[in-house]
C-alpha cells in the first residue's frame, strides 16, 4: 500500500485538476480489506481513462495495483491466463500477441487496466473482451468476501455489464481470466483494419499483423491523452429499433448505421454529433476533438463542469435534430 499526494490530475487521462482527501494504492486483497473496512465508500480507480471528475472527491481514491500473470490451465487449443486487475491492458495485449495467443489483438492500445475491462466490456474493431472472457474474481466491499463471476453472471452487453448496474460501487474486480487461442482466427471486419493491412501489403494477416494495424490506426486517428486530455468516446453508439432506423435513413441518406444480430441498428454517434456541427468546437479549454466528434477534450485547464456542459448540449442537439438519446460512456464522478 502506498500513499500519494491527493491531486488527481496525473491519475486520469482527462487531466482535470481536482483533489481527493487521500490517494492510496491497493496491491493485494489484504490492502482492499484494510482500506474498505475503514472507509466502505472509498472510490476505486484503474488507469483513469474512463472517468471525468466533475468536482473534488470527498474521501479516499484507491488506485488498483494488484499485479500478476498466471497460467491457470492449458490444452492443445487454448490457454487460460489470470491477470491481476492492476495490470496495464495494452501491456497484456502486447504480451499475449508476443506469445502467439489470439483473441485480444484488436483491443490493442486501449488505455487503462485489466480490472476495468469487464466493467464496460471494452470493445474495438469488431471484438469485445467477453469473446475471450472466462471468469473474474472480485472483492465485495459489503461482505468483504472474494466473489467469482462466470461470463453469464457478468451480464455482458454492448459497453455494459452487471458492474455498471447491480454490482456498481460494490464489486471491486481483483483478477480476470481470459481463454486465449493457440490457433487464432483473426477478425479484420472493420474497413480501417482492412485498409491498413492493404497498406502493409498483408494478404493473410496474423494476430501480430492485426495488432500492428490497430496500433497504427489508433495512433493516427485518436488524440493521445499525453498530449490532449480525453477519455476516448464520451458517448456510446445508440442502438435503435429497425423502425427508428428506417425513418431516420429516409430523412438522412448518409446516416452511418450497422445492423445488429437482433434486428436493431447501431448508429455511429460520431456521425450524429458531427452533423450537429460539434466537431472541433472549443469553449475555453473544453472542446470536441477536431478529428473525432465522439471525443471531448481538455486542452489544459478545463474543469469537469465545463466538459459536462458541452456534453449536455451535444445530447440536447442530437435529441432535437434526430430524436435519438445519447448515453454517456464515461463515468462521471
Ligand atoms: P478507470 O477510468 O480507472 O475506471 C473506469 C470505471 O471503472 C470507474 O467507475 C472505476 O471506479 C471503475 N473501476 C476501475 N477499476 C475497477 C476495478 N478493478 N473494479 C471495479 N471497478 C473498477 N474503451 C473501449 O471500450 N474501447 C476503446 O477502443 C477505447 N479507446 C479509448 C481510447 C482512448 C484514447 C481513451 C482515453 C479511452 C478509451 N476507452 C476505450 C475507454 C477506456 O480506456 C476503457 O473503458 C478502459 O477499460 C478504462 O480502464 P481504466 O483502468 O482507465 O478505468
Ligand atoms: P470507425 O471505424 O470510424 O467507425 C465508426 C463507428 O462505426 C464505430 O463506433 C463502430 O462501432 C462502427 N463500425 C465501423 N465499422 C463497423 C463494422 N464493420 N461493424 C459494426 N460497426 C462498425 O470508429 P473509430 O472511432 O475510428 O473507432 C474505431 C474502433 O475503436 C471502434 O470499434 C471504437 O468503438 C473503438 N474506440 C472506442 C473508444 C472508446 O472510448 N470507447 C475510443 C476510440 C475508439 P463500435 O464503436 O461499436 O465498434
Coordinates of C-alpha atoms and ligand atoms in Angstrom, one line a residue:
X1 CA 0.0 0.0 0.0
X2 CA 1.4 3.4 -0.9
X3 CA 0.2 6.9 -0.2
X4 CA 0.3 9.6 -2.8
X5 CA -0.2 13.4 -2.8
X6 CA -4.0 13.9 -3.0
X7 CA -4.0 15.5 -6.5
X8 CA -5.9 13.6 -9.1
X9 CA -4.8 15.2 -12.4
X10 CA -2.0 12.7 -13.1
X11 CA -4.2 9.8 -12.4
X12 CA -6.9 10.4 -15.0
X13 CA -6.4 10.8 -18.8
X14 CA -8.7 13.9 -18.9
X15 CA -6.1 15.6 -16.7
X16 CA -8.8 17.6 -14.8
X17 CA -7.4 19.4 -11.8
X18 CA -9.2 18.1 -8.7
X19 CA -8.2 16.6 -5.4
X20 CA -9.2 13.8 -3.1
X21 CA -8.9 13.7 0.6
X22 CA -6.4 10.8 0.2
X23 CA -5.0 8.7 -2.6
X24 CA -3.7 5.3 -1.8
X25 CA -2.8 2.2 -3.9
X26 CA -4.0 -1.4 -3.2
X27 CA -1.5 -4.0 -4.2
X28 CA -3.3 -7.0 -2.6
X29 CA -6.6 -8.4 -1.4
X30 CA -5.5 -7.6 2.2
X31 CA -4.9 -3.9 1.2
X32 CA -8.5 -3.8 -0.1
X33 CA -9.9 -5.3 3.2
X34 CA -7.9 -2.8 5.2
X35 CA -8.9 0.2 3.1
X36 CA -12.6 -0.6 2.7
X37 CA -13.2 -1.8 6.2
X38 CA -12.0 1.7 7.3
X39 CA -13.9 3.5 4.5
X40 CA -16.6 1.4 2.7
X41 CA -17.4 4.3 0.3
X42 CA -13.8 4.9 -1.0
X43 CA -13.6 5.0 -4.8
X44 CA -11.6 2.7 -7.0
X45 CA -9.6 3.9 -9.9
X46 CA -7.6 2.0 -12.5
X47 CA -5.9 4.0 -15.2
X48 CA -8.4 6.8 -15.0
X49 CA -9.1 6.6 -18.8
X50 CA -12.9 6.4 -18.5
X51 CA -13.6 8.9 -15.7
X52 CA -14.5 12.6 -15.7
X53 CA -14.0 14.4 -12.4
X54 CA -16.8 16.9 -12.1
X55 CA -15.6 18.1 -8.7
X56 CA -13.2 17.3 -5.9
X57 CA -13.6 13.8 -4.4
X58 CA -14.8 13.6 -0.8
X59 CA -12.9 10.7 0.7
X60 CA -10.3 8.2 -0.5
X61 CA -9.4 7.2 -4.0
X62 CA -7.9 3.8 -4.2
X63 CA -5.5 3.0 -7.1
X64 CA -5.9 -0.6 -8.3
X65 CA -2.4 -2.0 -8.4
X66 CA -2.9 -5.8 -7.9
X67 CA -0.5 -7.3 -10.5
X68 CA 0.2 -10.8 -11.8
X69 CA 0.0 -13.1 -14.9
X70 CA -0.6 -16.8 -14.1
X71 CA -1.3 -19.6 -16.4
X72 CA -4.3 -21.4 -14.9
X73 CA -4.8 -24.2 -17.5
X74 CA -3.8 -25.2 -21.0
X75 CA -4.8 -27.7 -23.7
X76 CA -4.0 -28.2 -27.3
X77 CA -6.2 -25.3 -28.5
X78 CA -6.4 -22.7 -25.6
X79 CA -4.5 -21.2 -22.7
X80 CA -6.3 -19.7 -19.7
X81 CA -4.3 -16.9 -18.1
X82 CA -5.3 -15.0 -15.0
X83 CA -4.3 -11.3 -14.9
X84 CA -4.1 -9.1 -11.8
X85 CA -6.6 -6.2 -12.1
X86 CA -3.9 -3.6 -11.9
X87 CA -2.0 -4.9 -15.0
X88 CA -2.0 -2.4 -17.8
X89 CA -4.3 -3.5 -20.6
X90 CA -2.1 -2.7 -23.6
X91 CA 0.9 -4.4 -22.0
X92 CA -1.2 -7.5 -21.5
X93 CA -2.3 -7.4 -25.2
X94 CA 1.3 -7.0 -26.4
X95 CA 2.4 -9.9 -24.2
X96 CA -0.3 -12.2 -25.5
X97 CA 0.4 -11.4 -29.1
X98 CA 4.1 -11.9 -28.4
X99 CA 3.3 -15.4 -27.1
X100 CA 1.2 -16.1 -30.2
X101 CA -2.1 -16.3 -28.2
X102 CA -5.0 -14.8 -30.0
X103 CA -8.2 -13.1 -29.0
X104 CA -7.5 -9.6 -27.8
X105 CA -5.2 -8.2 -30.6
X106 CA -8.0 -6.0 -31.9
X107 CA -8.1 -4.3 -28.5
X108 CA -4.5 -3.1 -28.6
X109 CA -3.7 0.4 -27.3
X110 CA -6.9 0.8 -25.3
X111 CA -5.7 2.7 -22.2
X112 CA -6.4 1.5 -18.7
X113 CA -6.2 -1.6 -16.6
X114 CA -7.3 -5.2 -16.9
X115 CA -9.7 -4.8 -13.9
X116 CA -11.7 -2.1 -15.7
X117 CA -12.0 -4.1 -18.9
X118 CA -15.1 -6.1 -17.9
X119 CA -16.7 -3.0 -16.4
X120 CA -17.9 -1.7 -19.8
X121 CA -16.9 -4.9 -21.7
X122 CA -14.3 -2.9 -23.7
X123 CA -14.5 -3.3 -27.4
X124 CA -12.9 -2.1 -30.6
X125 CA -12.6 -3.1 -34.2
X126 CA -15.3 -5.8 -34.0
X127 CA -14.0 -7.6 -30.8
X128 CA -15.2 -7.2 -27.2
X129 CA -13.4 -8.6 -24.2
X130 CA -16.2 -11.0 -23.4
X131 CA -15.4 -13.1 -26.5
X132 CA -12.4 -14.5 -24.6
X133 CA -13.5 -13.9 -21.1
X134 CA -13.5 -16.9 -18.7
X135 CA -14.1 -15.6 -15.2
X136 CA -13.1 -12.9 -12.7
X137 CA -12.6 -12.5 -9.0
X138 CA -13.9 -9.5 -7.1
X139 CA -13.8 -8.2 -3.6
X140 CA -17.2 -7.5 -2.2
X141 CA -16.9 -4.3 -0.3
X142 CA -20.1 -5.0 1.6
X143 CA -19.3 -8.5 2.8
X144 CA -15.5 -8.4 2.4
X145 CA -15.7 -11.7 0.7
X146 CA -14.0 -12.8 -2.5
X147 CA -16.5 -13.5 -5.3
X148 CA -16.1 -15.4 -8.5
X149 CA -18.1 -14.4 -11.6
X150 CA -18.6 -16.5 -14.7
X151 CA -19.3 -14.8 -18.1
X152 CA -23.0 -15.3 -17.7
X153 CA -23.0 -13.8 -14.2
X154 CA -21.3 -10.7 -15.6
X155 CA -24.3 -10.0 -18.0
X156 CA -22.0 -8.5 -20.6
X157 CA -23.7 -6.3 -23.2
X158 CA -22.6 -3.5 -25.6
X159 CA -20.2 -1.5 -23.4
X160 CA -22.1 -2.9 -20.5
X161 CA -22.0 -5.4 -17.6
X162 CA -23.5 -6.1 -14.2
X163 CA -20.7 -3.9 -12.7
X164 CA -22.4 -0.8 -14.1
X165 CA -25.7 -1.8 -12.6
X166 CA -26.5 -4.2 -9.7
X167 CA -22.8 -4.5 -8.6
X168 CA -21.9 -0.9 -9.2
X169 CA -19.9 0.5 -6.3
X170 CA -19.9 -2.9 -4.7
X171 CA -17.7 -5.4 -6.6
X172 CA -14.1 -4.5 -7.0
X173 CA -12.5 -6.6 -9.7
X174 CA -9.2 -8.1 -8.5
X175 CA -8.3 -10.5 -11.3
X176 CA -9.6 -11.6 -14.8
X177 CA -9.0 -14.9 -16.5
X178 CA -9.0 -14.9 -20.3
X179 CA -9.1 -18.0 -22.5
X180 CA -6.8 -17.3 -25.4
X181 CA -6.5 -19.2 -28.6
X182 CA -3.4 -21.1 -29.7
X183 CA -4.9 -21.3 -33.2
X184 CA -6.4 -17.9 -33.6
X185 CA -8.8 -16.8 -36.4
X186 CA -8.3 -13.1 -37.0
X187 CA -11.0 -10.5 -37.2
X188 CA -10.5 -7.9 -40.0
X189 CA -14.2 -7.0 -40.3
X190 CA -13.6 -3.2 -39.9
X191 CA -12.8 -1.2 -43.0
X192 CA -10.0 0.7 -41.3
X193 CA -8.2 -2.5 -40.4
X194 CA -8.6 -4.0 -43.9
X195 CA -7.3 -0.7 -45.4
X196 CA -4.3 -0.7 -43.1
X197 CA -3.5 -4.3 -43.8
X198 CA -3.6 -3.4 -47.5
X199 CA -1.2 -0.6 -46.9
X200 CA 1.0 -3.0 -45.1
X201 CA 0.8 -5.4 -48.1
X202 CA -0.6 -8.2 -45.9
X203 CA -3.0 -10.6 -47.6
X204 CA -3.3 -13.3 -44.9
X205 CA -2.9 -11.4 -41.6
X206 CA -1.6 -13.0 -38.4
X207 CA -2.6 -11.7 -34.9
X208 CA 0.6 -9.7 -34.9
X209 CA -0.4 -8.0 -38.2
X210 CA -3.8 -7.1 -36.8
X211 CA -2.1 -5.8 -33.6
X212 CA 0.3 -3.7 -35.7
X213 CA -2.5 -2.4 -37.9
X214 CA -4.7 -1.4 -34.9
X215 CA -1.8 0.3 -33.2
X216 CA -1.0 2.3 -36.3
X217 CA -4.7 3.4 -36.9
X218 CA -5.2 4.4 -33.3
X219 CA -2.0 6.4 -33.2
X220 CA -3.1 8.3 -36.3
X221 CA -6.8 8.8 -35.5
X222 CA -7.1 9.2 -31.8
X223 CA -5.8 12.0 -29.6
X224 CA -3.1 10.8 -27.2
X225 CA -4.1 11.7 -23.7
X226 CA -0.4 12.5 -23.0
X227 CA -0.9 15.4 -25.5
X228 CA -4.6 16.4 -25.1
X229 CA -6.7 15.3 -22.1
X230 CA -9.6 13.0 -23.1
X231 CA -11.3 9.8 -22.1
X232 CA -11.9 8.3 -25.5
X233 CA -15.6 8.1 -26.7
X234 CA -17.7 10.2 -24.4
X235 CA -20.9 8.6 -25.5
X236 CA -22.0 5.1 -26.5
X237 CA -23.2 4.4 -30.0
X238 CA -27.0 4.4 -29.7
X239 CA -28.8 1.2 -30.7
X240 CA -32.3 1.8 -32.1
X241 CA -35.1 -0.3 -33.5
X242 CA -35.5 -1.1 -37.2
X243 CA -38.4 1.3 -37.4
X244 CA -36.5 4.2 -36.0
X245 CA -33.6 3.4 -38.2
X246 CA -35.8 3.3 -41.4
X247 CA -37.4 6.6 -40.6
X248 CA -34.0 8.3 -39.9
X249 CA -32.5 6.8 -43.0
X250 CA -35.4 8.1 -45.2
X251 CA -34.5 11.6 -44.0
X252 CA -30.7 11.3 -43.8
X253 CA -29.4 9.1 -46.7
X254 CA -25.8 9.4 -45.3
X255 CA -26.8 8.0 -41.9
X256 CA -23.9 5.8 -40.6
X257 CA -25.5 2.7 -39.1
X258 CA -24.8 -1.0 -38.6
X259 CA -27.4 -3.8 -38.5
X260 CA -27.2 -5.9 -35.2
X261 CA -28.0 -9.6 -34.9
X262 CA -31.3 -9.0 -33.1
X263 CA -32.6 -6.8 -36.0
X264 CA -31.8 -3.4 -34.2
X265 CA -29.4 -0.9 -35.6
X266 CA -26.3 0.7 -34.1
X267 CA -25.9 4.3 -35.1
X268 CA -22.5 5.9 -35.2
X269 CA -22.7 8.6 -32.5
X270 CA -19.8 10.4 -34.0
X271 CA -21.8 11.0 -37.2
X272 CA -24.8 12.3 -35.4
X273 CA -22.7 14.7 -33.3
X274 CA -20.7 15.8 -36.4
X275 CA -24.0 16.5 -38.2
X276 CA -25.0 18.9 -35.4
X277 CA -21.8 20.9 -36.1
X278 CA -19.9 20.0 -32.9
X279 CA -16.7 18.6 -34.4
X280 CA -13.8 20.9 -33.5
X281 CA -16.0 23.1 -31.2
X282 CA -13.9 24.8 -28.5
X283 CA -15.0 26.8 -25.5
X284 CA -12.1 27.9 -23.3
X285 CA -10.1 24.8 -22.8
X286 CA -13.0 22.4 -23.1
X287 CA -14.0 21.1 -26.6
X288 CA -14.8 18.4 -29.1
X289 CA -11.8 16.9 -30.9
X290 CA -11.3 18.2 -34.4
X291 CA -11.0 14.8 -36.0
X292 CA -13.2 12.7 -33.6
X293 CA -16.6 14.2 -32.7
X294 CA -17.2 11.5 -30.1
X295 CA -14.1 12.5 -28.1
X296 CA -14.5 15.5 -25.7
X297 CA -11.1 17.1 -24.8
X298 CA -9.4 19.2 -22.2
X299 CA -6.9 21.5 -23.8
X300 CA -5.3 22.3 -20.5
X301 CA -7.3 23.9 -17.7
X302 CA -10.9 22.9 -18.4
X303 CA -13.0 21.9 -15.4
X304 CA -15.1 18.8 -15.3
X305 CA -18.2 21.1 -15.2
X306 CA -17.2 22.8 -18.4
X307 CA -16.7 19.5 -20.2
X308 CA -20.1 18.2 -18.8
X309 CA -21.8 21.4 -20.1
X310 CA -20.7 20.7 -23.6
X311 CA -21.7 17.0 -23.3
X312 CA -25.2 18.1 -22.2
X313 CA -25.5 20.5 -25.1
X314 CA -24.4 17.8 -27.5
X315 CA -27.0 15.4 -26.1
X316 CA -29.7 18.1 -26.4
X317 CA -28.8 18.9 -30.1
X318 CA -28.7 15.2 -31.1
X319 CA -32.1 14.7 -29.4
X320 CA -33.6 17.8 -31.2
X321 CA -32.2 17.0 -34.6
X322 CA -32.6 13.2 -34.7
X323 CA -34.8 12.3 -31.8
X324 CA -32.0 10.0 -30.6
X325 CA -30.9 9.8 -27.0
X326 CA -27.1 9.6 -26.4
X327 CA -26.0 7.8 -23.3
X328 CA -22.7 8.7 -21.6
X329 CA -20.0 6.1 -21.8
X330 CA -17.6 8.0 -19.5
X331 CA -18.1 7.6 -15.7
X332 CA -18.8 11.0 -14.1
X333 CA -17.5 11.3 -10.6
Ligands
LIG1 P1 -10.9 3.9 -14.9 O1 -11.1 5.0 -15.8 O2 -9.9 4.0 -13.9 O3 -12.3 3.4 -14.3 C1 -13.5 3.4 -15.0 C2 -14.6 2.9 -14.1 O4 -14.4 1.6 -13.7 C3 -14.7 3.8 -12.8 O5 -16.0 3.9 -12.5 C4 -14.0 2.9 -11.8 O6 -14.4 3.1 -10.5 C5 -14.3 1.5 -12.3 N1 -13.2 0.6 -12.0 C6 -11.9 0.7 -12.4 N2 -11.2 -0.4 -12.0 C7 -12.0 -1.2 -11.3 C8 -11.9 -2.4 -10.7 N3 -10.8 -3.1 -10.6 N4 -13.1 -3.0 -10.1 C9 -14.2 -2.3 -10.2 N5 -14.4 -1.1 -10.8 C10 -13.3 -0.6 -11.4 N6 -12.9 1.9 -24.3 C11 -13.3 0.9 -25.1 O7 -14.2 0.1 -24.7 N7 -12.8 0.7 -26.4 C12 -11.9 1.6 -26.9 O8 -11.4 1.4 -28.0 C13 -11.4 2.6 -26.1 N8 -10.5 3.5 -26.6 C14 -10.1 4.5 -25.8 C15 -9.1 5.4 -26.3 C16 -8.7 6.5 -25.5 C17 -7.7 7.5 -26.1 C18 -9.1 6.6 -24.2 C19 -8.6 7.7 -23.3 C20 -10.1 5.8 -23.7 C21 -10.6 4.7 -24.5 N9 -11.5 3.8 -24.0 C22 -11.9 2.8 -24.8 C23 -12.1 3.9 -22.6 C24 -11.2 3.3 -21.5 O9 -9.9 3.2 -21.9 C25 -11.7 1.9 -21.1 O10 -13.0 2.0 -20.6 C26 -10.8 1.3 -20.0 O11 -11.2 -0.1 -19.8 C27 -10.9 2.0 -18.7 O12 -9.9 1.5 -17.9 P2 -9.3 2.3 -16.6 O13 -8.4 1.3 -15.8 O14 -8.6 3.5 -17.1 O15 -10.6 2.6 -15.9
LIG2 P1 -14.8 3.9 -37.1 O1 -14.0 2.7 -37.5 O2 -14.7 5.2 -37.8 O3 -16.4 3.5 -37.1 C1 -17.3 4.4 -36.6 C2 -18.4 3.7 -35.8 O4 -19.0 2.7 -36.6 C3 -17.7 2.9 -34.7 O5 -18.1 3.5 -33.5 C4 -18.1 1.5 -34.9 O6 -18.8 0.9 -33.8 C5 -19.0 1.4 -36.1 N1 -18.4 0.5 -37.1 C6 -17.5 0.7 -38.0 N2 -17.3 -0.4 -38.8 C7 -18.2 -1.3 -38.3 C8 -18.4 -2.7 -38.7 N3 -17.8 -3.3 -39.7 N4 -19.4 -3.3 -38.0 C9 -20.0 -2.8 -37.0 N5 -19.8 -1.5 -36.6 C10 -18.9 -0.8 -37.2 O7 -14.6 4.1 -35.5 P2 -13.4 4.9 -34.7 O8 -14.0 6.0 -34.0 O9 -12.2 5.1 -35.6 O10 -13.0 3.7 -33.6 C11 -12.5 2.5 -34.1 C12 -12.8 1.5 -33.0 O11 -12.2 1.8 -31.8 C13 -14.3 1.3 -32.7 O12 -14.6 -0.1 -32.5 C14 -14.5 2.1 -31.5 O13 -15.5 1.6 -30.7 C15 -13.1 1.9 -30.8 N6 -12.8 3.1 -30.0 C16 -13.5 3.2 -28.8 C17 -13.3 4.3 -28.0 C18 -13.9 4.4 -26.6 O14 -13.5 5.2 -25.8 N7 -14.9 3.6 -26.4 C19 -12.4 5.3 -28.4 C20 -11.8 5.2 -29.6 C21 -12.0 4.1 -30.4 P3 -18.2 0.3 -32.4 O15 -17.8 1.5 -31.7 O16 -19.3 -0.4 -31.8 O17 -17.0 -0.6 -32.8

